[in-house]
Coordinates of C-alpha atoms in Angstrom, one line a residue:
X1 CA -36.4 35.5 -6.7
X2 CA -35.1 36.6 -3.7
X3 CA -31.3 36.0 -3.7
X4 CA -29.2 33.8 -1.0
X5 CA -27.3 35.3 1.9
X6 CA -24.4 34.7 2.9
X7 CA -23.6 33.4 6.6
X8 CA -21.7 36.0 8.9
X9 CA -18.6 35.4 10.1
X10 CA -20.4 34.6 13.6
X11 CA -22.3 31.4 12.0
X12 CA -18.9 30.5 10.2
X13 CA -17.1 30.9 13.4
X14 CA -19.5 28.6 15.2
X15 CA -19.8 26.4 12.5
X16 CA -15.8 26.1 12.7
X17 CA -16.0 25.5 16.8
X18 CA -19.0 22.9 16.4
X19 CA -16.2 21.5 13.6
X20 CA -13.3 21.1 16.2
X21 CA -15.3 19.8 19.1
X22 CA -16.1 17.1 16.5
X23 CA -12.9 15.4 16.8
X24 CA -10.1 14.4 19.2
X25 CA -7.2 15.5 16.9
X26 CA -6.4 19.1 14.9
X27 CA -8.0 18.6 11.9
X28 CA -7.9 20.9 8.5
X29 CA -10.3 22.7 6.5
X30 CA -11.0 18.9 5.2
X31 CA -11.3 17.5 8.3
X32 CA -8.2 15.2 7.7
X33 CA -6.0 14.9 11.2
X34 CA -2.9 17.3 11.1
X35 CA -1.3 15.5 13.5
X36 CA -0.3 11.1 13.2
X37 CA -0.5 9.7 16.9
X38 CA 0.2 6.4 16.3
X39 CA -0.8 5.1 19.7
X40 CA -3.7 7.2 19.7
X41 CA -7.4 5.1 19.1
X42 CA -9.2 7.7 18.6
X43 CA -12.1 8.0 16.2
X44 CA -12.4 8.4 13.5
X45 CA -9.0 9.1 12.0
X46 CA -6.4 6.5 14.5
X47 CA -8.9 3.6 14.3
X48 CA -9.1 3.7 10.8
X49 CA -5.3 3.8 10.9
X50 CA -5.2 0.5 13.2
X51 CA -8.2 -1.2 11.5
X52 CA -6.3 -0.6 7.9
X53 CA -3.0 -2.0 8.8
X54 CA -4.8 -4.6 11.3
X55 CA -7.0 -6.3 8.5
X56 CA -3.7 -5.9 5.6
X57 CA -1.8 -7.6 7.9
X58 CA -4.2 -10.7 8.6
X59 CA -4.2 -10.7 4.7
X60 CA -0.1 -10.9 4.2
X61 CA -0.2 -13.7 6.6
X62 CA -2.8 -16.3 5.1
X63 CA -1.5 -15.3 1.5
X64 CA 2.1 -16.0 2.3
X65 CA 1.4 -18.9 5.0
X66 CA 2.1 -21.7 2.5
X67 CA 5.8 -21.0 1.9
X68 CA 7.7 -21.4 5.0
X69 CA 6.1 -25.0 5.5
X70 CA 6.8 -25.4 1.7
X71 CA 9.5 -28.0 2.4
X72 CA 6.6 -30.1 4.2
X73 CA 4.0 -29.6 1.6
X74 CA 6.0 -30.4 -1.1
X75 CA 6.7 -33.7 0.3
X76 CA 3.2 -34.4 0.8
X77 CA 1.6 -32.9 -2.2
X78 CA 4.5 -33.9 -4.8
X79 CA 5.6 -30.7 -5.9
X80 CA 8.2 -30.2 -8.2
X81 CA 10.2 -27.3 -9.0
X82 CA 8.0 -26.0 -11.8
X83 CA 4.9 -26.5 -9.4
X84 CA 6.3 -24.3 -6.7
X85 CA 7.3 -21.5 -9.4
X86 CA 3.8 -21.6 -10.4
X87 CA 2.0 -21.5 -7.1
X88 CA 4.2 -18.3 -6.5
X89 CA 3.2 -16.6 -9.5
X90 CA -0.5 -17.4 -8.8
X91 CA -0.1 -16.0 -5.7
X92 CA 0.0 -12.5 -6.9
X93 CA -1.2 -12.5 -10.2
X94 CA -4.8 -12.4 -9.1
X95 CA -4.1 -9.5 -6.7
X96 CA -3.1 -7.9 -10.0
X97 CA -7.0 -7.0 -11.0
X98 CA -8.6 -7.2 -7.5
X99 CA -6.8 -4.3 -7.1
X100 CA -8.0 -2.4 -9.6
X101 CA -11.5 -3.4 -8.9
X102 CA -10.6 -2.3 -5.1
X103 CA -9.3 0.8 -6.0
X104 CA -12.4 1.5 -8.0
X105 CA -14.6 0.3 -5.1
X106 CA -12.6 2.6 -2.7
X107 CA -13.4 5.8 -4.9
X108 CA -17.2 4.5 -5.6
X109 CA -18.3 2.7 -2.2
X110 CA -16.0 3.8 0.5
X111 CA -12.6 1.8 1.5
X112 CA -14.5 0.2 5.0
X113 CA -17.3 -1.9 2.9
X114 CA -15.0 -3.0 -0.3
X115 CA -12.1 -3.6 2.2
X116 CA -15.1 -5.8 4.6
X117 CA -16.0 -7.6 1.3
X118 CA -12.8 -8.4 -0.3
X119 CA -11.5 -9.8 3.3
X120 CA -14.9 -12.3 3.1
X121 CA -14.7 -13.2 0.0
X122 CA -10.6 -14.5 0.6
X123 CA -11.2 -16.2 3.7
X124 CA -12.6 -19.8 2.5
X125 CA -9.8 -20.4 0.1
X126 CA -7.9 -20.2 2.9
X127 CA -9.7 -22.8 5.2
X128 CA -9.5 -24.4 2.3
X129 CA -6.1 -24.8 1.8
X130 CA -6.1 -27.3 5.1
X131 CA -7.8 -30.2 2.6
X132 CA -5.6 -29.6 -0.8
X133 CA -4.7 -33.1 -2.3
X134 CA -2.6 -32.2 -5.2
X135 CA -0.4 -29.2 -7.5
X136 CA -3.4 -28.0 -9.1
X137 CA -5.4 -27.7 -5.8
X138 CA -2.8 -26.0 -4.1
X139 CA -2.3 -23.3 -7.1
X140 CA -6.0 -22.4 -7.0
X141 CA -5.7 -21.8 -2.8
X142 CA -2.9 -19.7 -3.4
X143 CA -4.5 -17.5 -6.4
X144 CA -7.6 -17.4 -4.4
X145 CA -6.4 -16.5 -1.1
X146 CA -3.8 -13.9 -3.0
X147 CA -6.9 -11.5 -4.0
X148 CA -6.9 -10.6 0.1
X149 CA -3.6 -8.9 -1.0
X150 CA -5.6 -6.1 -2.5
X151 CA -6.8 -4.9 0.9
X152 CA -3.7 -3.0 0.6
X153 CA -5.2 -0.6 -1.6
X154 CA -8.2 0.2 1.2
X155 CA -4.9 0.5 3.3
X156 CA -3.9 3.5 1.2
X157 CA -7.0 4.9 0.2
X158 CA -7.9 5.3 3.8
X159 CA -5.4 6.9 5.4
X160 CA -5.0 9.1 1.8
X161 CA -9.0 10.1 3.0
X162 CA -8.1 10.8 7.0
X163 CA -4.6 12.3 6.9
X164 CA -3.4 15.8 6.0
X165 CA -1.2 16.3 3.0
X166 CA 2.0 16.7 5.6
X167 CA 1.7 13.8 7.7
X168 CA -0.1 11.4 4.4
X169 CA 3.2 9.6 3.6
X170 CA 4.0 8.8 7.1
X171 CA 0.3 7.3 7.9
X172 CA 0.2 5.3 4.4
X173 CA 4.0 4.1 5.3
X174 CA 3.3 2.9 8.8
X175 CA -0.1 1.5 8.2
X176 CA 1.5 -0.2 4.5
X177 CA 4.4 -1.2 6.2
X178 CA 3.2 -2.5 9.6
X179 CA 0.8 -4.4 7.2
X180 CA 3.4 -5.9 5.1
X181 CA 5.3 -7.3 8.6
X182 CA 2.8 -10.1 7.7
X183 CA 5.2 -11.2 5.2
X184 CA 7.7 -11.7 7.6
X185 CA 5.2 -12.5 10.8
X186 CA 4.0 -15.6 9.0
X187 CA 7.9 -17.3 8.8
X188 CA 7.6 -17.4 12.4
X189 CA 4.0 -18.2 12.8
X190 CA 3.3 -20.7 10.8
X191 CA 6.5 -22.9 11.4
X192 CA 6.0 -22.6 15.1
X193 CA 2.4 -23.6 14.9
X194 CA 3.2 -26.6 12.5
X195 CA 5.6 -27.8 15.6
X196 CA 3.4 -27.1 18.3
X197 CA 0.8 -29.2 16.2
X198 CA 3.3 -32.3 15.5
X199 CA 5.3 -32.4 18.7
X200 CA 3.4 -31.0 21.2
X201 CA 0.5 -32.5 20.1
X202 CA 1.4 -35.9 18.1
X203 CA -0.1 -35.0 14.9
X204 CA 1.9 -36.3 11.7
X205 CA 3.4 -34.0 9.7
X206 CA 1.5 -33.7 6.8
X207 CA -1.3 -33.5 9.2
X208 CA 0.0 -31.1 11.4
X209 CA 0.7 -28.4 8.3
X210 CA -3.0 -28.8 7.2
X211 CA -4.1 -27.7 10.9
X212 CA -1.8 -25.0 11.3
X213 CA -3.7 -22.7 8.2
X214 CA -7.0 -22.7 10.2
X215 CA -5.0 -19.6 12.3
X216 CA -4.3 -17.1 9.2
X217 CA -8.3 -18.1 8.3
X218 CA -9.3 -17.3 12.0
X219 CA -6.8 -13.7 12.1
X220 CA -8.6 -13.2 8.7
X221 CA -11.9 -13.4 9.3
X222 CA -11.5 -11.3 12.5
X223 CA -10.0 -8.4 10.9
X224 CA -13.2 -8.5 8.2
X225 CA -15.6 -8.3 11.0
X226 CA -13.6 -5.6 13.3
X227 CA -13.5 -3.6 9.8
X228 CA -16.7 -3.4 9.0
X229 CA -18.2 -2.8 12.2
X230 CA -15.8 -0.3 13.9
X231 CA -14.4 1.4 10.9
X232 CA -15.6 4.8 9.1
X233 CA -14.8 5.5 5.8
X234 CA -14.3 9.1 5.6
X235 CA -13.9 11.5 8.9
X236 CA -17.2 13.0 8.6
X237 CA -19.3 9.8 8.0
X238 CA -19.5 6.6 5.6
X239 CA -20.1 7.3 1.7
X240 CA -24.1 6.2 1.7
X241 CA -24.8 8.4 4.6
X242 CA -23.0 11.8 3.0
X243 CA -24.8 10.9 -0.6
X244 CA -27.8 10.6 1.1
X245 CA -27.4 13.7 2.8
X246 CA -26.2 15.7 0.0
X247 CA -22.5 16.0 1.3
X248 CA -20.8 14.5 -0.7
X249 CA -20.8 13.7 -4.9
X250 CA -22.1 10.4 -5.6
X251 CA -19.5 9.9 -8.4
X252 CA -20.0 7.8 -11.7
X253 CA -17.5 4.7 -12.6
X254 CA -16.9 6.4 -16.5
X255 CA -15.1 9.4 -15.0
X256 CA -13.4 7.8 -12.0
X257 CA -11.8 5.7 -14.6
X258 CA -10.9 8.3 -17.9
X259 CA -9.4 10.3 -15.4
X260 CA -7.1 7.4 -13.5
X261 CA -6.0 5.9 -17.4
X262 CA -5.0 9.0 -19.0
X263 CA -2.7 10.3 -15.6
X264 CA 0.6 9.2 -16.9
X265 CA 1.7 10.0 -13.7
X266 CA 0.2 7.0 -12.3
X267 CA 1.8 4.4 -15.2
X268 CA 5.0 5.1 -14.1
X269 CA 4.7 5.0 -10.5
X270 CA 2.4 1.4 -11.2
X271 CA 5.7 0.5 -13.1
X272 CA 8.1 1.6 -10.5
X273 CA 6.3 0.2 -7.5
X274 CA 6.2 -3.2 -9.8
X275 CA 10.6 -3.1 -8.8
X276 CA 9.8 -2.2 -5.1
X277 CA 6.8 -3.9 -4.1
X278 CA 6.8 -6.6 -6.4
X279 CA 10.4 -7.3 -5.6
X280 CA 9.3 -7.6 -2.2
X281 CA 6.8 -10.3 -3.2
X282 CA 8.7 -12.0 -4.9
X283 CA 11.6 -12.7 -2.3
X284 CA 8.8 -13.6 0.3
X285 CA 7.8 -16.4 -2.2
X286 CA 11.3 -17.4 -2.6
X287 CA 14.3 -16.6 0.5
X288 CA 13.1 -19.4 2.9
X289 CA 13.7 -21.9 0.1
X290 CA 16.7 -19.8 -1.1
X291 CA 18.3 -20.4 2.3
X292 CA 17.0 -24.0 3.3
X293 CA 18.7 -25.4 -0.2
X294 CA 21.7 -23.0 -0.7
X295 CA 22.9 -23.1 2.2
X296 CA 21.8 -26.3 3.9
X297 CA 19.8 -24.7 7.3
X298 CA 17.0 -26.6 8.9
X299 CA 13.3 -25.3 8.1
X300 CA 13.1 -23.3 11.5
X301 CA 16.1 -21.3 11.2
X302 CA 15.5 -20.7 6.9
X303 CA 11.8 -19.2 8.4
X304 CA 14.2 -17.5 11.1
X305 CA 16.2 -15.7 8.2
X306 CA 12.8 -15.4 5.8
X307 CA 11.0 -13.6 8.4
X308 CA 13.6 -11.1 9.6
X309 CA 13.6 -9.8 5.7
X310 CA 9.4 -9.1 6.4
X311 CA 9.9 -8.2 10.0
X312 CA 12.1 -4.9 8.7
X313 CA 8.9 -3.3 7.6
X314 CA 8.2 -2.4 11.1
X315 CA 10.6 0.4 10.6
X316 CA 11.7 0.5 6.6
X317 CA 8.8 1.3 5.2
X318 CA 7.7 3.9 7.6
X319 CA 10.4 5.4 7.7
X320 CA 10.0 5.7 3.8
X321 CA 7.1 7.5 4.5
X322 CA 8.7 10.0 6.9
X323 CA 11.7 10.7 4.6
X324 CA 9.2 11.3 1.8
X325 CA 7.3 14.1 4.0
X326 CA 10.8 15.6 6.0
X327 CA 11.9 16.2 1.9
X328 CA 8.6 17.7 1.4
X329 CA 8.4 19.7 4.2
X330 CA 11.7 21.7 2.6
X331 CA 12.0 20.5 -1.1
X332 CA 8.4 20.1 -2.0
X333 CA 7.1 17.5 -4.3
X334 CA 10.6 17.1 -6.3
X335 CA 12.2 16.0 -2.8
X336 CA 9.8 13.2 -2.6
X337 CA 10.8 12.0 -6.2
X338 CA 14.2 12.4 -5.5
X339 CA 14.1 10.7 -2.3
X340 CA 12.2 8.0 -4.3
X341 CA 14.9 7.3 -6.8
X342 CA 18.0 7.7 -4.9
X343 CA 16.1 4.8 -2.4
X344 CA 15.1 2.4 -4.8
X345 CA 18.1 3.2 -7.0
X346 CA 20.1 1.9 -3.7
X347 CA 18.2 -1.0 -3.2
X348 CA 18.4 -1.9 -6.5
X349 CA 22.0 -2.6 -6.0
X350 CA 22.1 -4.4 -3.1
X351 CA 19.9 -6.7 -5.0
X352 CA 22.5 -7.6 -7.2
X353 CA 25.6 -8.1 -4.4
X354 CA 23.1 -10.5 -2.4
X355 CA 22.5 -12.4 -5.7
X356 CA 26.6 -12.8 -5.6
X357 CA 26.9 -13.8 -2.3
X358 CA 28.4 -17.1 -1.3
X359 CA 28.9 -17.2 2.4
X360 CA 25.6 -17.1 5.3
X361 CA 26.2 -14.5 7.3
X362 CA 27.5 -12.2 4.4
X363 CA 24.2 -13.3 2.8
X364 CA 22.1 -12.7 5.5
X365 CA 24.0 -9.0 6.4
X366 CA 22.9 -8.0 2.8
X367 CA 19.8 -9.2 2.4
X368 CA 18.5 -7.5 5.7
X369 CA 20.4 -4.1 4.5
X370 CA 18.3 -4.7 1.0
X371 CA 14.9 -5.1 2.5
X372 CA 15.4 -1.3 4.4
X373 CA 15.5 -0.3 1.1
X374 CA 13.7 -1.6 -0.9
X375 CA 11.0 -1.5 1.7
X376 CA 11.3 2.2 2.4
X377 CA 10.9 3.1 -1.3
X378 CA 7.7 1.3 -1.0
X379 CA 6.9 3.9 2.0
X380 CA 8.6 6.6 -0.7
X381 CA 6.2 5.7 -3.4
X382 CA 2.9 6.3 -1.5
X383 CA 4.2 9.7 0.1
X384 CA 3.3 10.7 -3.8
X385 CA 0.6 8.7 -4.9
X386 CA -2.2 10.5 -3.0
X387 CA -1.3 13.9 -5.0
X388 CA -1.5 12.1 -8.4
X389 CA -5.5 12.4 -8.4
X390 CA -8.1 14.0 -6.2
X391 CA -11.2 12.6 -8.0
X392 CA -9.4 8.8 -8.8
X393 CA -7.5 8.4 -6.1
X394 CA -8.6 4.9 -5.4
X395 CA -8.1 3.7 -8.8
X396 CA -4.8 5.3 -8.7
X397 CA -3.5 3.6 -5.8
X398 CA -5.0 0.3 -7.3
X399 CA -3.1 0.7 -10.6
X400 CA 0.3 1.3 -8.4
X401 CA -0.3 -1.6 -6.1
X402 CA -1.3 -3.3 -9.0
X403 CA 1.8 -3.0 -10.7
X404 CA 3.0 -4.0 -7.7
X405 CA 2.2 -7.6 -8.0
X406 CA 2.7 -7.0 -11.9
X407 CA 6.1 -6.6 -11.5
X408 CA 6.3 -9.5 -9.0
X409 CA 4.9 -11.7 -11.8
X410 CA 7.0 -11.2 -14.7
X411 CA 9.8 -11.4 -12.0
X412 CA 8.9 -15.1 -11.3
X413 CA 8.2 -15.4 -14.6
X414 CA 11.3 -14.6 -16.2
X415 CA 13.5 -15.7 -13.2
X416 CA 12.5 -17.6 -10.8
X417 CA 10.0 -20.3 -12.7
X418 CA 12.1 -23.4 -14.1
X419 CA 15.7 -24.0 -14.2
X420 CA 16.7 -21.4 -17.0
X421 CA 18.0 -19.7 -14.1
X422 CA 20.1 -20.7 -10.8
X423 CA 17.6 -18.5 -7.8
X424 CA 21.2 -16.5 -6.9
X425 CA 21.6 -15.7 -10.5
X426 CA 17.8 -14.5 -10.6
X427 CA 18.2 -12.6 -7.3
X428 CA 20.8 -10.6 -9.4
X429 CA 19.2 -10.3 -12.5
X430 CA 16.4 -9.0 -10.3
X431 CA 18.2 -6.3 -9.3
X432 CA 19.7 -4.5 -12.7
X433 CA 15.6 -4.8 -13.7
X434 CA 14.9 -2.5 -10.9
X435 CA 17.6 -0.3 -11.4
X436 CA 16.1 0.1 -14.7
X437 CA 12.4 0.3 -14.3
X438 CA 13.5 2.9 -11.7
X439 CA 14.8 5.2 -13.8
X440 CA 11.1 6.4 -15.2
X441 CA 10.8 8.4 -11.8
X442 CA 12.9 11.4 -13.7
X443 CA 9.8 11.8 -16.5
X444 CA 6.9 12.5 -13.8
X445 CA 6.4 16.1 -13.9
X446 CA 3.3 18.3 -11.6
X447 CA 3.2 21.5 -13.5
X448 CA 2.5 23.4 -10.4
X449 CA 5.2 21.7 -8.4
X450 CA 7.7 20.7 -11.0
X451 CA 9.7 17.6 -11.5
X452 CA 12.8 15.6 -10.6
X453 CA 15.0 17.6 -13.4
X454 CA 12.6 20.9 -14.1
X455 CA 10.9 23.1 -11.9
X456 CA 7.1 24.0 -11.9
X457 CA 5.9 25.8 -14.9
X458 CA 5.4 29.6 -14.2
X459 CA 1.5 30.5 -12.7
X460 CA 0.6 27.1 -12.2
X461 CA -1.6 26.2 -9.3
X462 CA -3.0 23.2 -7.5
X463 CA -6.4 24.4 -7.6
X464 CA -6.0 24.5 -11.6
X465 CA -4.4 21.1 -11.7
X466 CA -7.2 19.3 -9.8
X467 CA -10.0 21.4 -10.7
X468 CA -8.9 20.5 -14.5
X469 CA -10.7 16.7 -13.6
X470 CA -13.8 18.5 -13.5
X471 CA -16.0 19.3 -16.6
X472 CA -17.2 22.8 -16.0
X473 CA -21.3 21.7 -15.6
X474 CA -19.9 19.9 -12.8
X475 CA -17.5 23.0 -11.7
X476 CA -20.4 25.2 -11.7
X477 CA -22.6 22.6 -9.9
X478 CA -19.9 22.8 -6.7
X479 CA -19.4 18.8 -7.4
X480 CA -15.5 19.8 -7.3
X481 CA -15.5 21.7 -3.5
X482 CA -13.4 18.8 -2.2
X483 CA -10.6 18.8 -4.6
X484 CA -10.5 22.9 -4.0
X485 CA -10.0 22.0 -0.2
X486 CA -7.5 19.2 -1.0
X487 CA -5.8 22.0 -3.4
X488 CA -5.3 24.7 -0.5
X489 CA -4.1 21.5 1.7
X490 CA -1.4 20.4 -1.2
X491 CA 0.3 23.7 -1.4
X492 CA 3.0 22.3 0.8
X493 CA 3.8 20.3 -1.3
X494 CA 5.7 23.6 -3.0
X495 CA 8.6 23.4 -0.3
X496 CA 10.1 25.9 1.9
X497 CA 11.9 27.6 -0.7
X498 CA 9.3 28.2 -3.0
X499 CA 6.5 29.1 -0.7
X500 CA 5.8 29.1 3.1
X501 CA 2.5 28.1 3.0
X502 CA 1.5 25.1 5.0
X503 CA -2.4 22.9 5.7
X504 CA -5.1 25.4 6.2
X505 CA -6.4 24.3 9.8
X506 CA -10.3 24.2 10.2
X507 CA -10.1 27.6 11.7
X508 CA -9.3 29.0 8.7
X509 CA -11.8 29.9 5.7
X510 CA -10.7 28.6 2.8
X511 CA -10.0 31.1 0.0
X512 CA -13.0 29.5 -2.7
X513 CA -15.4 29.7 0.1

């Protein structure tokens, strides 16, 4: 049999050119974007970038539409203390195991189709929500239209799949955190809607509220339709189209999923970003309420003070993201899980003075100060989750999102459901959990990177750390060629004073090649 030849450096060096022409930014060896122009629209990598944090965005405001009218609704609907507490909870408990599912959908469809889907599948319980009658009816349109909430694992999955390993915790912590302004959009939206419905137009009250949700369904099901038909899931091409063509390992659920479970790695960061995240949720569910009873402000200016604590993550959690990589860039991977736990250590903290706090504007001066950090070490988190896993990446990112909305769940739970607790004594109860559950960080260890207290074990390398998720039938088969790209990219992840070494661009050949 006559045996294969190689190409010459001539066809590599056109194949290379053909590569670069290809796209509108510098790209690497994977094809990822080396660069993050954020007002850039160019395809494929910026579009997906606006399309991800577009559509998680549309999400945050129909899931979280309902509490700064709660005051309203209430009235109208009958809701006690214990009714609230429960719709809150429901909220994000469901987004608990649609994230898992979407993080496994990511890794086996592509994060365009199962981000389409999950967006159309949300949007009737929130139409829905305009024709509620009762507690129970107004629970389920909460837990149904909380699901959307998983879009943020597409979010991550997708810019984890178009951005380098230098600029990957920036992307995920503008596109997560411009997606998360929802929270704090909809305090302004929806109580200026409900007014422009009942003064300018003459609608009742409890009419005008019911009117007002058909805009978070409308923003929704706009973002579902703009994501499936503009977006791509990966920079060469959607999944079907590289199986098809051989490009790309059609991967099986069974491995996606062993591989995901038994990272410990991903446990604790699913159980730390339950104390960042999730302590987000749950003070979206709960501050325009907080403020309205506590310290006796009218509805508009409770939103006011609600939404400036969401509005933050148009900087905080980016610039979580950008920290994460500048402490790469010189300390490696043990920067970003320093950076991580000094953050959320921080806002852990503040947590506790706002619970203490007595007087508005001291009150107000803390909680903003709280949500940068907390906020950014939501950034900080997913400036590490993308080197967790090559082959379960989205799985991975569902598990930490997840925990996420797990944390924010047995933080109602515990806290903030009944009267067991005052919601200023829960705020600071809140806070010494997360200063505990952040203290995990210190056990995750990369062998080839090291951890927050040891340094990488001697001989270690990335390729042998993501080429170990391959069997070696599927090693010899070259199923495992894009984790040895994404190893050569990670190798920045060393630091400056370990090893020089930054992305190898596309006109470089990759050493395995």
């Amino acid at each position: 049999m006559e045996e294969q030849k190689k190409p010459s450096s001539l066809q590599i060096e056109s194949v290379v050119a053909s590569d670069t022409k290809r796209f509108k930014v510098p790209v690497d060896s994977e094809h990822k974007a080396m660069v993050f122009w954020i007002f850039s629209f160019a395809a494929p990598h910026m579009r997906a970038f606006h399309l991800s944090w577009f559509s998680f965005f549309c999400c945050f405001v129909s899931t979280f539409a309902a509490p700064p009218l709660l005051p309203v609704i209430r009235d109208n609907l009958g809701l006690t203390r214990t009714d609230i507490g429960n719709a809150g909870i429901a909220s994000v408990s469901g987004a608990v195991f649609a994230r898992l599912a979407m993080g496994t959908a990511c890794d086996l469809v592509g994060p365009r189709l199962a981000s389409a889907s999950l967006i159309f599948l949300t949007t009737p319980a929130v139409y829905c929500t305009s024709v509620i009658n009762s507690a129970s009816a107004y629970l389920l349109a909460r837990f149904f239209t909380g699901f959307s909430l998983a879009s943020f694992v597409s979010c991550q999955f997708w810019m984890s799949s178009m951005f380098s390993a230098p600029k990957v915790g920036r992307a995920n912590g503008v596109a997560a955190g411009w997606g998360n302004l929802g929270g704090g959009a909809t305090q302004l939206i929806m109580p200026l809607v409900y007014e422009l419905i009942h003064n300018a137009i003459g609608s009742t009250k409890f009419t005008a509220w019911r009117i007002a949700f058909f805009i978070p369904g409308l923003m929704q099901t706009a973002a579902g339709i703009a994501v499936l038909t503009l977006g791509q899931d990966l920079p060469d091409g959607n999944y079907q189209k590289l199986e098809k063509a051989g490009d790309k390992h059609k991967d099986s659920f069974s491995k996606v999923f062993h591989h995901a479970v038994t990272n410990y790695r991903a446990w604790i960061l699913a159980l730390t970003y339950g104390y960042c995240f999730g302590v987000e949720l749950t003070i979206d569910n709960i501050i325009a309420e907080y403020f309205y009873d506590r310290f006796d402000v009218n509805l508009r200016n409770a939103g006011m003070i609600a939404a400036s604590f969401g509005l933050a993550n148009i900087f905080s959690r980016p610039a979580g993201g950008l920290f994460s990589d500048l402490l790469s860039r010189r300390f490696g991977m043990r920067g970003r899980l320093w950076g991580l736990w000094l953050v959320q250590s921080f806002g852990g903290v503040l947590c506790i003075i706002l619970g203490l706090m007595d007087n508005l504007a001291a009150a107000i001066s803390v909680m903003l100060l709280f949500s940068v950090f907390v906020q950014a070490a939501c950034g900080l988190s997913f400036g590490i989750v993308p080197f967790v896993s090559r082959r379960s990446l989205g799985l991975i990112s569902g598990m930490t999102g997840g925990g996420g909305n797990v944390g924010a769940v047995l933080t109602q739970l515990i806290f903030f459901k009944g009267s067991r607790y005052s919601t200023q004594k829960g705020i600071a109860l809140m806070g010494v959990m997360t200063l505990a559950c952040t203290l995990p960080i210190m056990l995750i260890y990369f062998p080839q990177w090291g951890g927050m207290l040891v340094g990488p074990r001697p001989n270690a390398t990335e390729e042998d750390y993501y080429a170990a998720e391959w069997s070696q039938k599927e090693r010899d088969s070259g199923c495992h060629s894009a984790s040895l790209k994404f190893a050569e990219n990670s190798v920045s992840e060393r630091g400056k004073r370990r090893d020089p070494s930054t992305t190898v661009p596309v006109d470089t050949t990759p050493s395995h090649v």
